[in-house]
Each structure stands twice: as structure tokens, then as C-alpha cells.
PDB file of C-alpha atoms in Angstrom:
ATOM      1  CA  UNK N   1     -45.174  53.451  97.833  1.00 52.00           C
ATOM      2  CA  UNK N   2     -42.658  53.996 100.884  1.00 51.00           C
ATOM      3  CA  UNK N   3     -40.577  56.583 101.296  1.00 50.00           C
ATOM      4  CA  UNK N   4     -37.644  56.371 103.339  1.00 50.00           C
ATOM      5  CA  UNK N   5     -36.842  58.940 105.530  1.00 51.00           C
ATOM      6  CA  UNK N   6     -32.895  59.298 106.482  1.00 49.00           C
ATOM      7  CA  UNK N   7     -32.374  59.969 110.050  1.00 49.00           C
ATOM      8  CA  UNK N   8     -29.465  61.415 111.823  1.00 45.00           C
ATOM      9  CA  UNK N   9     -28.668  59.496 114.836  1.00 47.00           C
ATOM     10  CA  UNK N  10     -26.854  61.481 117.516  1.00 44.00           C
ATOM     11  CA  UNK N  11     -24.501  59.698 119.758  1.00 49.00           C
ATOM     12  CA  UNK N  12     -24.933  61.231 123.710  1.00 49.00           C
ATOM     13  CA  UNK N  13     -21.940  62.732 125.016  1.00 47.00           C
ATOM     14  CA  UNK N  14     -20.730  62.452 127.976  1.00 50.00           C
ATOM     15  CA  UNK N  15     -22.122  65.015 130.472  1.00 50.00           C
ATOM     16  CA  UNK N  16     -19.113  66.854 130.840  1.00 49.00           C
ATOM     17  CA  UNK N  17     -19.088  67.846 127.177  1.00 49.00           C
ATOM     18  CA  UNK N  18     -19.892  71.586 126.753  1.00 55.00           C
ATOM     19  CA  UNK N  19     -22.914  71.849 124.590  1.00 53.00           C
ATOM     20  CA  UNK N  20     -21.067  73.811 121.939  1.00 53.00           C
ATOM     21  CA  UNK N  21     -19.244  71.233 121.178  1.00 45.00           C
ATOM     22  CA  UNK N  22     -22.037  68.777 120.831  1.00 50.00           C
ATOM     23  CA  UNK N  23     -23.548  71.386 117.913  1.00 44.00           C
ATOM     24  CA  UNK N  24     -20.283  71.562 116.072  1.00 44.00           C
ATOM     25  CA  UNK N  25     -19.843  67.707 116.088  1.00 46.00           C
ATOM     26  CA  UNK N  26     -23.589  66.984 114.817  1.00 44.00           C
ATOM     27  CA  UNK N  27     -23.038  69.842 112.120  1.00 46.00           C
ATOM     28  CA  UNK N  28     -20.225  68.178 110.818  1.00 51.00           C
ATOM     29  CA  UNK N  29     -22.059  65.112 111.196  1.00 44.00           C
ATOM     30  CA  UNK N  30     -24.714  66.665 108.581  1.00 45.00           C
ATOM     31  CA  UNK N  31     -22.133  68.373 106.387  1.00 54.00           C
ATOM     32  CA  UNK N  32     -20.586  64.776 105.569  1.00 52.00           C
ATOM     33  CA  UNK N  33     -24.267  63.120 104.863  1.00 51.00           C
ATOM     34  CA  UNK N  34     -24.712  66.308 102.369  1.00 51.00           C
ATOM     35  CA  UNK N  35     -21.370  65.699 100.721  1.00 56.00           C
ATOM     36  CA  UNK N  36     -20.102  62.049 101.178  1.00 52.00           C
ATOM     37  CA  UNK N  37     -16.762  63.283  99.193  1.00 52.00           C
ATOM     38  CA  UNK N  38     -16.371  66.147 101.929  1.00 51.00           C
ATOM     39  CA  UNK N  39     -13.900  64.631 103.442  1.00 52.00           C
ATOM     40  CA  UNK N  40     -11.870  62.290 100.846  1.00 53.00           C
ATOM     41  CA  UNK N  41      -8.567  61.678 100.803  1.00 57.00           C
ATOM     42  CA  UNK N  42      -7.461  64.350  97.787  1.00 51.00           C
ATOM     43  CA  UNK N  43      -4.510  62.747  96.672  1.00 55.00           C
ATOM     44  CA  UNK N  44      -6.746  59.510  95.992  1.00 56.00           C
ATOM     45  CA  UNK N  45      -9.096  62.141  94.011  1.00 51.00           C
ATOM     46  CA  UNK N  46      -6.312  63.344  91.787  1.00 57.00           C
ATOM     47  CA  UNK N  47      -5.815  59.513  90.642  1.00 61.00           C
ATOM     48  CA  UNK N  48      -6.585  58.456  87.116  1.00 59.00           C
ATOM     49  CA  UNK N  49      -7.239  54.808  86.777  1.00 70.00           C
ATOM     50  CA  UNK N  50      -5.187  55.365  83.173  1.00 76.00           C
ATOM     51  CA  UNK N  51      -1.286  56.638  84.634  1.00 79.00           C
ATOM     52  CA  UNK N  52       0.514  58.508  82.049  1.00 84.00           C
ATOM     53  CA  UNK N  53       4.025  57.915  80.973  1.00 85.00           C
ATOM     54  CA  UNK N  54       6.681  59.875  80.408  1.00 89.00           C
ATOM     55  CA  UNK N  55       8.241  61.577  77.200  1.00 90.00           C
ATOM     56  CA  UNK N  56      11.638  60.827  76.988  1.00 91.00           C
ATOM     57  CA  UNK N  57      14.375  61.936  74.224  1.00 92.00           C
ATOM     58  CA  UNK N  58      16.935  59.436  72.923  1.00 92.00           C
ATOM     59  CA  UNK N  59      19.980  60.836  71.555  1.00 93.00           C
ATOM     60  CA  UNK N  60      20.236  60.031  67.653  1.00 94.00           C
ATOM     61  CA  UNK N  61      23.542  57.633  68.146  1.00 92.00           C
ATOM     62  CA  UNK N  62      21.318  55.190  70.042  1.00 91.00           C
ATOM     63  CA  UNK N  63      18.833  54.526  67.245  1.00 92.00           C
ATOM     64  CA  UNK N  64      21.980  54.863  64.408  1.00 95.00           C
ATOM     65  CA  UNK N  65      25.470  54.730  64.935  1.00 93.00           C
ATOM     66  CA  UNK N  66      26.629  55.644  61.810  1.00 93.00           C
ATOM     67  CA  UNK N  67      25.332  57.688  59.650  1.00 93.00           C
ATOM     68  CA  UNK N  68      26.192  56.635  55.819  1.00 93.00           C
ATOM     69  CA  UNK N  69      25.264  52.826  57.349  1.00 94.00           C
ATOM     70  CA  UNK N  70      21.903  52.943  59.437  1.00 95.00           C
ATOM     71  CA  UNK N  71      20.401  56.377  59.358  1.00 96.00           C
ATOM     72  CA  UNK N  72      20.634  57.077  55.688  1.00 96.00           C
ATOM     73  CA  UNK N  73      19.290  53.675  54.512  1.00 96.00           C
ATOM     74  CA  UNK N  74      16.751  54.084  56.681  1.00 96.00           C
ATOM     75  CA  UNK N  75      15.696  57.310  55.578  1.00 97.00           C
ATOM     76  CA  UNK N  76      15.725  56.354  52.395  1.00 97.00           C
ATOM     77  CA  UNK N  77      12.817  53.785  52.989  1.00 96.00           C
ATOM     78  CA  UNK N  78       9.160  54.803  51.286  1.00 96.00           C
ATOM     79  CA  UNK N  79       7.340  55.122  54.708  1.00 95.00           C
ATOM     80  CA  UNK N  80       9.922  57.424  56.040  1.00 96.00           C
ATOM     81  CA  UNK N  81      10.193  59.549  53.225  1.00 97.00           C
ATOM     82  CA  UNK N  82       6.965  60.532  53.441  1.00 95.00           C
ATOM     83  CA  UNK N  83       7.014  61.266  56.979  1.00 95.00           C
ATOM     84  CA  UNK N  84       9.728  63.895  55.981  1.00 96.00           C
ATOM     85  CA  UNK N  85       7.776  64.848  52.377  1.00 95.00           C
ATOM     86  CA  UNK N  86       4.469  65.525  54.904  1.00 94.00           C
ATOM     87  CA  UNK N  87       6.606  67.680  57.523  1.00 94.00           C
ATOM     88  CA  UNK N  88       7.862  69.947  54.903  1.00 93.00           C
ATOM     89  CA  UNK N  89       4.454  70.509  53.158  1.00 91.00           C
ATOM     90  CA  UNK N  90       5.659  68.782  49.944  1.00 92.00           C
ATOM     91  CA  UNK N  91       3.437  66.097  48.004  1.00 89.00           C
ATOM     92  CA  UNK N  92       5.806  64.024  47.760  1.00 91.00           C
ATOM     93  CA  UNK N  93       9.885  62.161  47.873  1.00 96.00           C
ATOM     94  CA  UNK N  94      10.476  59.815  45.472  1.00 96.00           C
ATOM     95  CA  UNK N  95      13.894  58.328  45.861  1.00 97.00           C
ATOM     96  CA  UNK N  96      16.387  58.396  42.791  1.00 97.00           C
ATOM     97  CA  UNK N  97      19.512  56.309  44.982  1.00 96.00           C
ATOM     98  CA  UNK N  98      21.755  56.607  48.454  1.00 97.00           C
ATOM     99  CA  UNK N  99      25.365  57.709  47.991  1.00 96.00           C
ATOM    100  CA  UNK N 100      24.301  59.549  44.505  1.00 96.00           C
ATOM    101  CA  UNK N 101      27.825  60.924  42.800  1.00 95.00           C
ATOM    102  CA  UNK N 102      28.901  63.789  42.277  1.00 94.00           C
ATOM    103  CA  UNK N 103      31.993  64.550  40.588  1.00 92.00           C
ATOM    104  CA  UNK N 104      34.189  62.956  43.519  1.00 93.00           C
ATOM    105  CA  UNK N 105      31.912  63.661  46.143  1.00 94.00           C
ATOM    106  CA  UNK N 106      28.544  61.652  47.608  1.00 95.00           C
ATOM    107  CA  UNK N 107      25.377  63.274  48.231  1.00 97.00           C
ATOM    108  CA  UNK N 108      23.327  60.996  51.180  1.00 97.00           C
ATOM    109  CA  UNK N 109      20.122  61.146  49.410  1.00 97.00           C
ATOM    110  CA  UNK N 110      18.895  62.046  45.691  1.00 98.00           C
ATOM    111  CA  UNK N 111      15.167  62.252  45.310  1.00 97.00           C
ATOM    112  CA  UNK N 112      12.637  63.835  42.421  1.00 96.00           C
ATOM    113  CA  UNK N 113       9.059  65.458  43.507  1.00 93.00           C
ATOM    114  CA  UNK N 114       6.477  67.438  41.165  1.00 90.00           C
ATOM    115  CA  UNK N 115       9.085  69.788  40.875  1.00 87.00           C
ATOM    116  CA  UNK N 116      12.618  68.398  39.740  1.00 94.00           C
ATOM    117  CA  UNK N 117      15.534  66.831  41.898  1.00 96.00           C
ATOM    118  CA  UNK N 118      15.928  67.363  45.851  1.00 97.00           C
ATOM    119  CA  UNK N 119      19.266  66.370  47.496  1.00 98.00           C
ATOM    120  CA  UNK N 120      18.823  65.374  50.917  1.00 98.00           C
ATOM    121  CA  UNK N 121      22.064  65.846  53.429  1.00 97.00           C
ATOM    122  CA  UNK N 122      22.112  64.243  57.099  1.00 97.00           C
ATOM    123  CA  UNK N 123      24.137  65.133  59.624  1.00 96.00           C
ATOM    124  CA  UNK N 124      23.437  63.144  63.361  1.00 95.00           C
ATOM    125  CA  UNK N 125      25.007  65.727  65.557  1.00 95.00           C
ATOM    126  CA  UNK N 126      24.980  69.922  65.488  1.00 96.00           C
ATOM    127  CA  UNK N 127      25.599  71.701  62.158  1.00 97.00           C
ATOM    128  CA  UNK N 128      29.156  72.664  60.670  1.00 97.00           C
ATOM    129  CA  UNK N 129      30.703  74.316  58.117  1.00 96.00           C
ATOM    130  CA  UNK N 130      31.391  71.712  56.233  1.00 96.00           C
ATOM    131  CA  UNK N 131      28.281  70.320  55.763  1.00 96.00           C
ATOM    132  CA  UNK N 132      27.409  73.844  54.173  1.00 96.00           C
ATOM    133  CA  UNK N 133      29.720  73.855  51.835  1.00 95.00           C
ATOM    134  CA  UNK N 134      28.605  69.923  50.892  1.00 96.00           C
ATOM    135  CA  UNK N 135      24.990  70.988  49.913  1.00 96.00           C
ATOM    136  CA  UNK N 136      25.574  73.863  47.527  1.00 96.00           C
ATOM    137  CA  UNK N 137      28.527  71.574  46.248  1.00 95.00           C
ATOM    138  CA  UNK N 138      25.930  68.655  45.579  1.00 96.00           C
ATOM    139  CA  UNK N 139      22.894  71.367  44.420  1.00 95.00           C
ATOM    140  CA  UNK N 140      25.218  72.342  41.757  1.00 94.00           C
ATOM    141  CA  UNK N 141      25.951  69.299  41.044  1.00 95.00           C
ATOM    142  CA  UNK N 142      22.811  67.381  40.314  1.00 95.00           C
ATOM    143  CA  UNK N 143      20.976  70.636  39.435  1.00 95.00           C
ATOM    144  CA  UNK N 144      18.672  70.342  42.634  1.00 96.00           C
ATOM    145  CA  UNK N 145      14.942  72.338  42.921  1.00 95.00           C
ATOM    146  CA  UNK N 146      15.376  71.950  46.790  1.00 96.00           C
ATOM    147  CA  UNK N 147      17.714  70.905  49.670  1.00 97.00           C
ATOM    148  CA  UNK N 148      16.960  69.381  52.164  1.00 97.00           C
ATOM    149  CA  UNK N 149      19.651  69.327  55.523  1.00 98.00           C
ATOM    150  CA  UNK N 150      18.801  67.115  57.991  1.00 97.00           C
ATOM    151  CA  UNK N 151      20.446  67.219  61.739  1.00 97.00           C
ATOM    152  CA  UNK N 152      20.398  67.318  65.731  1.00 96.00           C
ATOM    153  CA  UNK N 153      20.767  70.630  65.831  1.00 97.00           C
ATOM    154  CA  UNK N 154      21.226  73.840  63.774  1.00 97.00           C
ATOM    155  CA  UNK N 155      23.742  76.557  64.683  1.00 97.00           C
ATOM    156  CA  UNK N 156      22.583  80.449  64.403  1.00 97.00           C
ATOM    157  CA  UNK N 157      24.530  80.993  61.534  1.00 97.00           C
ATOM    158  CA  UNK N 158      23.798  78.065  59.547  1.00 97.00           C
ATOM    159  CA  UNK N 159      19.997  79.006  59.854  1.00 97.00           C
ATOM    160  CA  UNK N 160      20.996  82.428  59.205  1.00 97.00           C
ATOM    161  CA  UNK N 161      23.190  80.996  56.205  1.00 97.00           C
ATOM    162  CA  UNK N 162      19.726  79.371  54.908  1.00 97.00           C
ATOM    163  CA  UNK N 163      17.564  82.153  55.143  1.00 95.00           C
ATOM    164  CA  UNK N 164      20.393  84.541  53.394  1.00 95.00           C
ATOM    165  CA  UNK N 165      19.944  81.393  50.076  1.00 95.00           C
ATOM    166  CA  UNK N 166      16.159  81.812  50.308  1.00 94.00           C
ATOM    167  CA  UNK N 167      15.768  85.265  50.664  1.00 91.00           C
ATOM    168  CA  UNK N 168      18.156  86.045  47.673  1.00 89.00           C
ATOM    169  CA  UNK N 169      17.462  82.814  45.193  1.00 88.00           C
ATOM    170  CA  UNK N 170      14.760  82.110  42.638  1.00 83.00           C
ATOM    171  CA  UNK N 171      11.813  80.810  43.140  1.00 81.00           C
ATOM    172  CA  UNK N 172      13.191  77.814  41.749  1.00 88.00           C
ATOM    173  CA  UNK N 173      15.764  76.841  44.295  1.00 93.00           C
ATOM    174  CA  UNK N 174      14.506  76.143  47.865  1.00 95.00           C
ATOM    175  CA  UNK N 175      16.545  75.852  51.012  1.00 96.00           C
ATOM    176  CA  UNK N 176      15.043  73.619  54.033  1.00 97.00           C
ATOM    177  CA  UNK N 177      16.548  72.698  57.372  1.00 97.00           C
ATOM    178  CA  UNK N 178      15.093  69.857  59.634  1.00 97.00           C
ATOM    179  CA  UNK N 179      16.177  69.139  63.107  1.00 97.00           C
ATOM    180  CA  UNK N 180      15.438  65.509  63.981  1.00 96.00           C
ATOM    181  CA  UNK N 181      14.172  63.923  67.397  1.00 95.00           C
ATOM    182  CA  UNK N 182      13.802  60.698  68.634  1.00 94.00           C
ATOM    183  CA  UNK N 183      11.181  60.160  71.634  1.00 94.00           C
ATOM    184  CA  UNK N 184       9.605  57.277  73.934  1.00 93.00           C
ATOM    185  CA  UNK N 185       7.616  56.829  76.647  1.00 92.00           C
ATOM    186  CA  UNK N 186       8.760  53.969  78.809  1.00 88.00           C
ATOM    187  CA  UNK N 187       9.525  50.994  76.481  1.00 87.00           C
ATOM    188  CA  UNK N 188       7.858  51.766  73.570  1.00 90.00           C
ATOM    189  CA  UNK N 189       9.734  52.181  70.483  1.00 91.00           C
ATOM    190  CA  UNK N 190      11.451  54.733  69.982  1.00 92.00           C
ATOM    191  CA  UNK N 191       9.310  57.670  67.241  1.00 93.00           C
ATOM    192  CA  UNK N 192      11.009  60.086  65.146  1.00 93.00           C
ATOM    193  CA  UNK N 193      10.289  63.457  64.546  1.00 94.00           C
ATOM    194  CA  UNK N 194      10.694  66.122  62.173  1.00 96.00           C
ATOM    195  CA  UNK N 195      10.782  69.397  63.190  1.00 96.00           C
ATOM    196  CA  UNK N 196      11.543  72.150  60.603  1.00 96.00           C
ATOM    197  CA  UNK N 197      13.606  75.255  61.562  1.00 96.00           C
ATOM    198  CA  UNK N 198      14.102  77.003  58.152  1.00 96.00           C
ATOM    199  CA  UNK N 199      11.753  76.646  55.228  1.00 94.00           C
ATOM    200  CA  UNK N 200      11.330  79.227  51.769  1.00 91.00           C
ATOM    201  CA  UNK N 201       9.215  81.951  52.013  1.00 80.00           C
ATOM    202  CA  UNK N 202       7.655  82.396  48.619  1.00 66.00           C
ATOM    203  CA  UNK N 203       5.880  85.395  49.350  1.00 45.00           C
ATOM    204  CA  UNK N 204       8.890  87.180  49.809  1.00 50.00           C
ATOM    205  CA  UNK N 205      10.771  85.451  46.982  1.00 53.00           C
ATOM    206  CA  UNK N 206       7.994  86.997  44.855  1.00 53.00           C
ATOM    207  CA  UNK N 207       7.896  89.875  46.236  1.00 49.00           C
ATOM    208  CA  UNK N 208      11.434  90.835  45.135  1.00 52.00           C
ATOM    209  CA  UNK N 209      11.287  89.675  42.300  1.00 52.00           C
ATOM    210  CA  UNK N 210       8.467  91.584  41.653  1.00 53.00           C
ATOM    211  CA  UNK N 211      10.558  94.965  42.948  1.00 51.00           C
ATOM    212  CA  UNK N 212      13.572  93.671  40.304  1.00 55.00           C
ATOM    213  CA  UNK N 213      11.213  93.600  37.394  1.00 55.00           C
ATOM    214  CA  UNK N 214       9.699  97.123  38.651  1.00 55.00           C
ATOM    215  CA  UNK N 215      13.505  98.431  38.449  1.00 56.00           C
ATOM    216  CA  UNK N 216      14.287  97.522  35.042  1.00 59.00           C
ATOM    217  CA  UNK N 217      11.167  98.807  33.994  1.00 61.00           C
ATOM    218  CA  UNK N 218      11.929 102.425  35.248  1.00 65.00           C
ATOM    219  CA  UNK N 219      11.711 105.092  32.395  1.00 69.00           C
ATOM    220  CA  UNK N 220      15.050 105.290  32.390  1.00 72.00           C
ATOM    221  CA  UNK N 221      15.824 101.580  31.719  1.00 67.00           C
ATOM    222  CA  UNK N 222      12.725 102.003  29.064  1.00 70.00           C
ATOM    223  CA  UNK N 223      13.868 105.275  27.217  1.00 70.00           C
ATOM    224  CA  UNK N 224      17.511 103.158  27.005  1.00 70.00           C
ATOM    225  CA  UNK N 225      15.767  99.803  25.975  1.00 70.00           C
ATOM    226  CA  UNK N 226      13.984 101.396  23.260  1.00 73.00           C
ATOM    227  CA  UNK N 227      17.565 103.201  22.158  1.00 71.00           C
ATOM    228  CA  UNK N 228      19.289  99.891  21.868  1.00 73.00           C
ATOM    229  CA  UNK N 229      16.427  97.883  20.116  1.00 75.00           C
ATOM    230  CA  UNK N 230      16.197 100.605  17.350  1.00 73.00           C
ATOM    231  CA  UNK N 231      20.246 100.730  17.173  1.00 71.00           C
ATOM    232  CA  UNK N 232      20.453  97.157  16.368  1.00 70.00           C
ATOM    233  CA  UNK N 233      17.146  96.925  14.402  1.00 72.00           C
ATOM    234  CA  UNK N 234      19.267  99.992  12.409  1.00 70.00           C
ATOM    235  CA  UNK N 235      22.653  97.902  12.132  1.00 68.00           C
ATOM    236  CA  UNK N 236      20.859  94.817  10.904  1.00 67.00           C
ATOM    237  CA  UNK N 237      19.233  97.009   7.780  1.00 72.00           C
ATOM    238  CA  UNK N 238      22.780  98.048   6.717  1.00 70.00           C
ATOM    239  CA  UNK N 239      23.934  95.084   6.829  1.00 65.00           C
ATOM    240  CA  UNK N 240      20.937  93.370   4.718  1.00 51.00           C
ATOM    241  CA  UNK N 241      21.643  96.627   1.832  1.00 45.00           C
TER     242      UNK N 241
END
């Protein structure tokens, strides 16, 4: 077999060149043979033959410009349901009807899960007062297991407001608050996304409960229990003589 041998052909200078300079050029000359990419343009390394795009957010209004007309009907489709159902940890949203009544009053969106009714509110801008008052009006009112509010954004005290409900509620009401974002990247469609700011903590729900039960079960509470049960068990045998 042949081997090739790779030579390193050295130009003559001209004889005014110092010889110093000849050694620096032909060392360069060797560093480049070593590395061919010694000397590459670095802005062509830091290419990518795949560009990325980028994320954009679209305010709400642009997708749905009214809320009772676009966004709600579009929640209230299967697919999108469980979107939400799977971003709040829940096994499901099965929908009951848009517009539900109450008394004179309209929740957006009645739904059942494994658990009993959930009454979902939207809201396409920042959070208000009013809006508040609407979902414990309309949990009341349809006897909800969980509430859902949906909207751009939540103010302090509405996610303080929340947390207050869950922290000092039964396990068998649960208060959730969902911010929702729209994003694309160039012209693609446009995606939603569900991003949840306030969810129930049922560790601590149980927790106080547990510390409730433990009050009323101090031996105070069971040296006056046991008074009152024999008083009326008492009352009841004079009245049966």
C-alpha cells in the first residue's frame, strides 16, 4: 500500500524579510493544517441550518372579542376542556351547558367531574371585584364542589381572596384561579395556555380540620359532652314513666 506523506511547501520570501518573520509565517502555516477550523469565520460557526422563531404573546381580544360570544363557546368545546381539566390536575370536565341560570344571574360555564358540579367563570382582561362576588354568588347557587376563575391576569388581593376560601373551607369546596395566554411563533396559530396561580391545598385543609376535631375533643368538651348526653338520656326516661 502507499502512504501519502503531506508536505508543507514554503513559499521564499523576499530577501529583505527578517528571518523571524519567515518562522512565524510557516508556524501559522502549520497551525492551520493541524486545525483547518482555526481560523473560521465564528459567526458562520454559531449558525444552525434549523433558525428558531420567536415566541410571541397575543393579547386575548385578538383571538375573542367578546367574551359570552367567542371565548366561552369555545371553551366549552370537549378538546379544550380537557386542556383546562389536565392543567388543574383533575380527571376530568364534563360540560352540563353555557349561560347556566342562576336565580337572575348567568354562570359562563357549568360542568360535573368525579366529584359533583364545577362552575367555571371567564374574565378576558385583569380581575375585579365583581367577578368575586359572581363566583360565590353562582357556587351557592348550583351547589358547586369547585370553581374555577379564568382570566388575563389576577390582582394580589383576588389571589389573596382565593387562598383566604381555601385555607378556611371544607375539603369539599375548592377554589382555583387560571391565568390564560395566548402564544405564536411567526405565523403559526395562535396556542393557548393555562397557567394556574391559585389551586387548594389539601394538606392543609386536613390539617385543620384535623386541629378542629382535636379541640372539641379536649377533656373539657368531653367531661361536658358526657354531662349533656346523660341529661337528655335522663329527660327522655321521665318522659317515657
Amino acid at each position: 500500500p502507499h502512504h501519502r506523506e503531506d508536505r508543507v511547501v514554503v513559499q521564499p520570501l523576499q530577501p529583505s524579510a527578517e528571518p523571524d518573520v519567515q518562522i512565524v509565517l510557516v508556524a501559522g502555516l502549520l497551525q492551520q493544517r493541524a486545525d483547518p477550523f482555526a481560523h473560521a469565520d465564528i459567526a458562520a460557526l454559531g449558525r444552525t441550518s434549523n433558525p428558531l422563531g420567536k415566541l410571541e404573546r397575543i393579547p386575548l381580544r385578538k383571538a375573542w372579542a367578546h367574551e359570552a360570544g367567542e371565548f366561552t363557546p369555545w371553551l366549552a368545546q370537549a378538546d379544550n376542556l380537557t386542556l383546562l381539566a389536565e392543567s388543574l390536575g383533575l380527571s376530568e370536565l364534563e360540560l352540563v351547558g353555557t349561560e347556566h341560570p342562576v336565580g337572575d344571574f348567568k354562570v359562563d360555564i357549568l360542568c360535573t367531574d368525579d366529584g359533583g358540579k364545577v362552575i367555571i367563570e371567564n374574565q378576558l382582561e385583569k380581575t375585579n371585584h365583581t367577578h368575586l362576588g359572581q363566583i360565590l354568588t353562582y357556587a351557592a347557587g348550583v351547589g358547586a364542589r369547585k370553581v374555577i376563575w379564568l382570566a388575563e391576569a389576577f390582582r394580589t388581593e383576588h389571589v389573596a381572596a382565593l387562598e383566604f376560601l381555601n385555607q378556611h373551607t371544607t375539603d369539599e369546596l375548592d377554589f382555583f384561579a387560571v391565568e390564560i395566554e395566548l402564544w405564536r411563533i411567526g405565523d403559526s396559530p395562535m396556542a393557548p395556555s393555562f397557567n394556574v396561580v391559585v389551586k387548594p391545598n389539601d394538606w392543609a385543609k386536613t390539617g385543620q380540620q384535623n386541629a378542629k376535631a382535636a379541640a372539641t375533643t379536649t377533656p373539657t368538651k368531653q367531661r361536658q359532652l358526657k354531662f349533656w348526653t346523660g341529661w337528655q338520656a335522663w329527660l327522655q326516661a321521665k318522659g317515657s314513666t
